Coordinates of C-alpha atoms and ligand atoms in Angstrom, one line a residue:
X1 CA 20.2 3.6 19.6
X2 CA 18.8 7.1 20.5
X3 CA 18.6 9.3 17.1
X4 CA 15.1 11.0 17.7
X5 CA 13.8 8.8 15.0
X6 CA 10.2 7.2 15.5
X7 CA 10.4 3.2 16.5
X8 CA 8.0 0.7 14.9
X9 CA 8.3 -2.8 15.8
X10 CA 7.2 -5.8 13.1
X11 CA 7.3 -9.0 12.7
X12 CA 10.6 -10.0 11.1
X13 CA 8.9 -12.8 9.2
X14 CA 5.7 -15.0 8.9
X15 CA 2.3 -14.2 8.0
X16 CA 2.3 -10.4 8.5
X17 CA 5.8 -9.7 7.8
X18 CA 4.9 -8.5 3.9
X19 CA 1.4 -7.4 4.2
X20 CA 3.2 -4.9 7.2
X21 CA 5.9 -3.8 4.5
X22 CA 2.9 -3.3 1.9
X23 CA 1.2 -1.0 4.7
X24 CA 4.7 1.2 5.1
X25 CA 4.9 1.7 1.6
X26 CA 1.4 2.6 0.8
X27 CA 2.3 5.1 3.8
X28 CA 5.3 6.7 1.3
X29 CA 7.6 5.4 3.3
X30 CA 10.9 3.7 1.5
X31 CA 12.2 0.6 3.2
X32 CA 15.3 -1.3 2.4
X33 CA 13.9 -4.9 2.3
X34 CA 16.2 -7.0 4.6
X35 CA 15.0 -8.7 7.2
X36 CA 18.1 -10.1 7.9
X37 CA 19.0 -7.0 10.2
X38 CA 17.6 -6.3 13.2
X39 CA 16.6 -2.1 12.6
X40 CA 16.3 -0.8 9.3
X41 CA 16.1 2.8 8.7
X42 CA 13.2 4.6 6.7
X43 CA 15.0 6.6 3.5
X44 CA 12.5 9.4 3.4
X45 CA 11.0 9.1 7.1
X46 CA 12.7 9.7 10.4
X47 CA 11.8 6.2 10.9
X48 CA 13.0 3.0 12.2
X49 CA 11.8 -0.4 11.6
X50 CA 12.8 -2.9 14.7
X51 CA 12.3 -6.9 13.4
X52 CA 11.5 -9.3 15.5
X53 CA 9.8 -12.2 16.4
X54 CA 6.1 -11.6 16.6
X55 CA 6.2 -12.6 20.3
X56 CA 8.5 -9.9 21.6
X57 CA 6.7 -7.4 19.7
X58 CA 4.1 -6.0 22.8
X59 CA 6.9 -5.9 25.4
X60 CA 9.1 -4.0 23.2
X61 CA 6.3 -1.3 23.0
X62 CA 4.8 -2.0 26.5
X63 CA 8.4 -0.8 27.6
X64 CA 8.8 1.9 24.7
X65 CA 11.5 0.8 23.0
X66 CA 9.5 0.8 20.1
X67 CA 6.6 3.7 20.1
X68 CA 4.3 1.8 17.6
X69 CA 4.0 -1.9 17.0
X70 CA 2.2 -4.0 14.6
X71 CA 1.4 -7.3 15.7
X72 CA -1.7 -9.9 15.6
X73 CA -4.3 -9.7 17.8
X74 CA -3.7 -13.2 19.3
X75 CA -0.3 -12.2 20.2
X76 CA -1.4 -9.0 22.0
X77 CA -3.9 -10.9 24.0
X78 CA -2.1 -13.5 24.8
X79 CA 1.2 -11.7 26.4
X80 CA -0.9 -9.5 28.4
X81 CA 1.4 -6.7 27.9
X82 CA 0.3 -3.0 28.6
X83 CA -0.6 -1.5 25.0
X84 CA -3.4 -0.5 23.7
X85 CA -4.8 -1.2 20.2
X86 CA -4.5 2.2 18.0
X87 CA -6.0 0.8 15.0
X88 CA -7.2 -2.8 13.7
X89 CA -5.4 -2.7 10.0
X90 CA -7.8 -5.3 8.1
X91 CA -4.8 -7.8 7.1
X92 CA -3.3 -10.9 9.0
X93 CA -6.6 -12.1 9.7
X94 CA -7.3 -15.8 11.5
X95 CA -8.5 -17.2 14.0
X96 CA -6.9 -19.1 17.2
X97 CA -8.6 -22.5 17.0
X98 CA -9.0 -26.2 18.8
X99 CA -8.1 -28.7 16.0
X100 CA -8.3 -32.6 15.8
X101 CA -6.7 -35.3 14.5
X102 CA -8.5 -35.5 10.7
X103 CA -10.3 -39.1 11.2
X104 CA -11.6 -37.8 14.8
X105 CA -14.8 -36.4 15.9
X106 CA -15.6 -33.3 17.9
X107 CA -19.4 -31.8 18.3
X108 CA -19.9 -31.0 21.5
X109 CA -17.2 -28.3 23.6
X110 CA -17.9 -30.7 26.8
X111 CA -15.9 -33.4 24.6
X112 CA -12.7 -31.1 26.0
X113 CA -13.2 -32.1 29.2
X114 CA -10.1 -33.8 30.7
X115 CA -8.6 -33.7 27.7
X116 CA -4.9 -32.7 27.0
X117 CA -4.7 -29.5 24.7
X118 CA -1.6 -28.2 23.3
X119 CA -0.9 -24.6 22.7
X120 CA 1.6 -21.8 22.4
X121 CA -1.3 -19.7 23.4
X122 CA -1.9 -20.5 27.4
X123 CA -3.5 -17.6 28.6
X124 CA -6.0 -17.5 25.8
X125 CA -7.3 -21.2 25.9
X126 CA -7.3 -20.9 29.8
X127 CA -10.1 -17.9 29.3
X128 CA -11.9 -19.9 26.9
X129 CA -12.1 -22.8 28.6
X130 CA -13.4 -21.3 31.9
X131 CA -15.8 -19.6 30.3
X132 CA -17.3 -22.6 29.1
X133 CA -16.9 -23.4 32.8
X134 CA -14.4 -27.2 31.0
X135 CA -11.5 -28.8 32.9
X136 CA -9.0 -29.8 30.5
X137 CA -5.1 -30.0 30.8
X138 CA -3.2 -27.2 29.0
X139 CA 0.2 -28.7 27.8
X140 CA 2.5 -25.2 27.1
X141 CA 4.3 -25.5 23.8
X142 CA 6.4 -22.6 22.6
X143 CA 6.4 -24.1 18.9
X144 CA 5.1 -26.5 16.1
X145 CA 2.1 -27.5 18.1
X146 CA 0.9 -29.3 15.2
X147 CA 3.0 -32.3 15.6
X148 CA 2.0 -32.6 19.2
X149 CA -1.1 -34.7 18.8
X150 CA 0.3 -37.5 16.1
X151 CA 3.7 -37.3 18.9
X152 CA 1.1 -38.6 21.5
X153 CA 1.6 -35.5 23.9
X154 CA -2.3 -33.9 23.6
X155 CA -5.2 -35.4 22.2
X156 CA -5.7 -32.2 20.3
X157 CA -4.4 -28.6 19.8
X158 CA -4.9 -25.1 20.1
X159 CA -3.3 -22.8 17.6
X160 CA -3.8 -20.4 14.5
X161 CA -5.5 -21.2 11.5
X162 CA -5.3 -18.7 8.4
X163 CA -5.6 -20.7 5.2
X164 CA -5.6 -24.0 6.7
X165 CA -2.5 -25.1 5.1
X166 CA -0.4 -26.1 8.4
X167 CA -3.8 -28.0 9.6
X168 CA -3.6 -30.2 6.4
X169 CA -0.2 -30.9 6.3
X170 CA -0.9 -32.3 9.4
X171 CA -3.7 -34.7 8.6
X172 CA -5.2 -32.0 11.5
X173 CA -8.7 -30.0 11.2
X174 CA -10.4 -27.5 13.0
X175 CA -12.8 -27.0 15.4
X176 CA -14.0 -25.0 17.9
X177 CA -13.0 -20.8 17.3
X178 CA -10.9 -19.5 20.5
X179 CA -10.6 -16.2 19.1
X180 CA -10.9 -13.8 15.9
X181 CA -7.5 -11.9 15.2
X182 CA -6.4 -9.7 12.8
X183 CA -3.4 -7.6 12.2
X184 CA -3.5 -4.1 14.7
X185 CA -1.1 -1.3 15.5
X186 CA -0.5 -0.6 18.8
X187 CA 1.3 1.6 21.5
X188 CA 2.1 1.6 24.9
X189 CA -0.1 2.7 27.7
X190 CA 2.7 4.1 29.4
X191 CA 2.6 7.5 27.4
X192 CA 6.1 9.1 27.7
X193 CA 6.9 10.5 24.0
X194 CA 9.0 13.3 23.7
X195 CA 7.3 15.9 21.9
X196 CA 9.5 15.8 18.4
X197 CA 8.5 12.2 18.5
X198 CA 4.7 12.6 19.2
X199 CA 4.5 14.8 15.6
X200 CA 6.1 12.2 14.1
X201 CA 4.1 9.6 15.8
X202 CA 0.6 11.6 14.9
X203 CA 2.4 11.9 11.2
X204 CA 2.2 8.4 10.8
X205 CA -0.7 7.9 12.1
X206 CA -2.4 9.5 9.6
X207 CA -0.6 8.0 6.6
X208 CA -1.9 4.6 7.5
X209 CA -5.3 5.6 8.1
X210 CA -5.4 7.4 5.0
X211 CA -3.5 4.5 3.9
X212 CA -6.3 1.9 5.1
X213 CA -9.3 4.5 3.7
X214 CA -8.1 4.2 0.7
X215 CA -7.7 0.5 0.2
X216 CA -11.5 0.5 0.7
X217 CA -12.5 3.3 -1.6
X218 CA -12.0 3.5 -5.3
X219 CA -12.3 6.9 -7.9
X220 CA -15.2 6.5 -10.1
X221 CA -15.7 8.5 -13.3
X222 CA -18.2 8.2 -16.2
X223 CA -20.0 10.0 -18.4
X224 CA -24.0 10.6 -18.3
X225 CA -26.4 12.1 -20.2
X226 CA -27.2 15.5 -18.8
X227 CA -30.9 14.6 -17.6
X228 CA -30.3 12.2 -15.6
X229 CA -27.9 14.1 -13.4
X230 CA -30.0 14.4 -10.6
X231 CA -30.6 10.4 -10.5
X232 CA -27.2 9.3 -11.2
X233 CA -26.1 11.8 -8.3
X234 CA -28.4 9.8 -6.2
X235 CA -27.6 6.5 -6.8
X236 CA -23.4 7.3 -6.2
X237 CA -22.3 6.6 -2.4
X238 CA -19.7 9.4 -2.4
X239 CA -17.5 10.1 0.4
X240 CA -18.2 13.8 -0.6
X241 CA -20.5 15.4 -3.4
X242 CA -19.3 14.3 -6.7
X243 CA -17.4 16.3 -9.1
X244 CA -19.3 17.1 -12.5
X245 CA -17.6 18.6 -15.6
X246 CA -19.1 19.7 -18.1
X247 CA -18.2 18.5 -21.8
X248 CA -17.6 19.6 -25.2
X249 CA -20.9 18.1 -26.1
X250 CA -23.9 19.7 -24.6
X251 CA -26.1 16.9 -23.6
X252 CA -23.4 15.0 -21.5
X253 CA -22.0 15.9 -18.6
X254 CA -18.5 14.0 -16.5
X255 CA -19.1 12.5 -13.5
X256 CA -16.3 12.0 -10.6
X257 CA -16.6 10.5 -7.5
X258 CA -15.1 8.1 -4.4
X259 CA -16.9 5.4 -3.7
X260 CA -16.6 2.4 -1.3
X261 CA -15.1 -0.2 -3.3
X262 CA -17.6 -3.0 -2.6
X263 CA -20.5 -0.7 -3.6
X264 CA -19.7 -0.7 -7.0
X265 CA -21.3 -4.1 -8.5
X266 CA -24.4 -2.8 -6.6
X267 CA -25.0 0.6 -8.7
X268 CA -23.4 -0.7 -11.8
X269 CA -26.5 -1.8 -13.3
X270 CA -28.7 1.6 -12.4
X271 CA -25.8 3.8 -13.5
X272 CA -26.3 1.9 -17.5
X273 CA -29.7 2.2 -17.2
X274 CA -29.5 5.7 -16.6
X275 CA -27.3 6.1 -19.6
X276 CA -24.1 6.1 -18.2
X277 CA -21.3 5.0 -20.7
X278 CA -17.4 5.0 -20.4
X279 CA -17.6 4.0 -16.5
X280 CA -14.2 4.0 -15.1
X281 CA -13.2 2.9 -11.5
X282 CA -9.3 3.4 -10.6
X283 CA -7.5 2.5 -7.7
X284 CA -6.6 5.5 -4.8
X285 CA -3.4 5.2 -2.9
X286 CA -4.3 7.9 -0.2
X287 CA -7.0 9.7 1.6
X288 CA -7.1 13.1 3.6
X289 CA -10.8 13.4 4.3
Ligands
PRP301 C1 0.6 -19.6 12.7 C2 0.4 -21.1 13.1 C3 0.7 -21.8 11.8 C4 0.3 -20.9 10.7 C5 -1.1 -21.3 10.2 O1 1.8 -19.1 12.9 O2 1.3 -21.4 14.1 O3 2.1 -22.1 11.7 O4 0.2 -19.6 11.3 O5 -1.4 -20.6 9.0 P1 -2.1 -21.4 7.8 O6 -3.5 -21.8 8.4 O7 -2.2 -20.4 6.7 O8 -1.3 -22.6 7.4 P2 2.0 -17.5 13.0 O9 2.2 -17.0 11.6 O10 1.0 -16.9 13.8 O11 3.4 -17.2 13.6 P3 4.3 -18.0 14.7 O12 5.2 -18.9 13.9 O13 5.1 -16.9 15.3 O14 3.4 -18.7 15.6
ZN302 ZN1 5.2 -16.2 17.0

């Protein structure tokens, strides 16, 4: 289907199928929610949204069917497929792990040795394992590797863990980290956009980056006694200078500013010292820096 619109492949469902959808809509971009279809179209965007299986993501923008993809890390790696990452997006994160049978031991990594290891994630383990210079057998599953080790196929498995949930369910738990993933948005390395399409593609790009700014920053205001402007000023970690506004009384002065969220707790304290009263922090949907 060749309409001119921008292609972004995601995961149809699974672990970053809403956090994805979440991330287009703090973009402004409308989506009809039905992941029953295969493309969806964007109501306010020249966008479409291709669904799939996480797995088919990278080849479908390796080959530029889809201009952007969002996928996990761990799928990227693993498929070897010629993209490259554009931007890591902070969600989806977990990590690719050995796990063991729950009433089993594992300290030591030389305890892999000639053992069997089931995974959906070959060309990952492989690495690790040579790296750590172990002979073990990889057994290639393409699915519910969990049950592969109570089944009597592997002695343990390779796979993701994010909460931990799918472990325990399996009388499972984990060991040795494989590799650190996250959720990322990615192109090919095959660069062949039309030019209508590369505005569009540098159009989006910078809704989720403002996007993923803002998610980390939040709008702080408060009023301060006017004396102790030029300490309050210097204890705020704004992205710019602050704002101040003057106020119908005199002695007190409004203070606005962005801050990185996680800052706050650590100035809260100084800021009442200093006088500080009514201190407000609200939520930002975008940035343009
Ligand atoms: C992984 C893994 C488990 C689950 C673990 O699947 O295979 O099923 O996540 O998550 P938990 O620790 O929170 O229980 P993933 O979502 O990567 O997708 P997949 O089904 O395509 O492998
Ligand atoms: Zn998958």
């Amino acid at each position: 289907m060749e309409n001119g619109n921008l292609k972004i492949a995601v995961q149809k469902k699974g672990r970053l199928a809403t956090k994805t959808f979440e991330l287009l809509k703090l973009c402004g971009i409308d989506v009809e929610n039905n992941s029953e279809k295969l493309i969806v179209t964007a109501k306010n965007f020249n966008l479409d949204i291709l669904q799939l299986r996480d797995d088919d993501i990278p080849e479908y923008v390796q080959d530029s069917v889809a201009d952007f993809g969002i996928v996990g890390e761990n799928v990227l790696q693993e498929k070897q497929a010629e993209c490259r990452i554009v931007q890591q997006l902070g969600f989806g994160k977990c990590q690719l792990r050995i796990a063991i049978p729950e009433n089993e031991s594992l300290n030591r990594i030389e305890e892999l040795e000639g053992k069997r290891i089931a995974t959906s994630y070959k060309y990952l383990l492989k690495n690790y394992l040579k790296n750590k210079n172990i002979n073990a057998k990889i057994i290639e599953l393409s699915g519910s590797v969990e049950i592969a080790t109570s089944l009597g196929i592997a002695d343990f498995i390779c796979d993701i863990v994010s909460t931990g949930t799918t472990l325990k369910m399996n009388k499972l738990k984990k060991s040795f980290v494989v590799f650190n993933s996250q959720a990322v948005l990615i192109e090919s390395k095959n660069n062949d956009i039309q030019n209508g399409k590369l505005k569009l593609k540098q159009n989006l790009q910078m809704r989720i980056d403002s996007a993923l700014k803002a998610k980390k920053s939040n709008y702080l205001m408060m009023n301060i006694p006017a004396g102790s402007l030029e300490r309050i000023v210097k204890l705020i970690p704004s992205l710019k200078s602050p704002t101040i506004l003057s106020l119908a009384d005199k002695n007190s002065l409004a203070v606005h500013a962005v801050i990185p969220t996680e800052t706050f707790w650590d100035i809260v304290d100084d800021l009442k010292n200093e006088g500080a009263t009514g201190i407000l922090l609200q939520p930002i949907t975008n940035i343009i820096l």
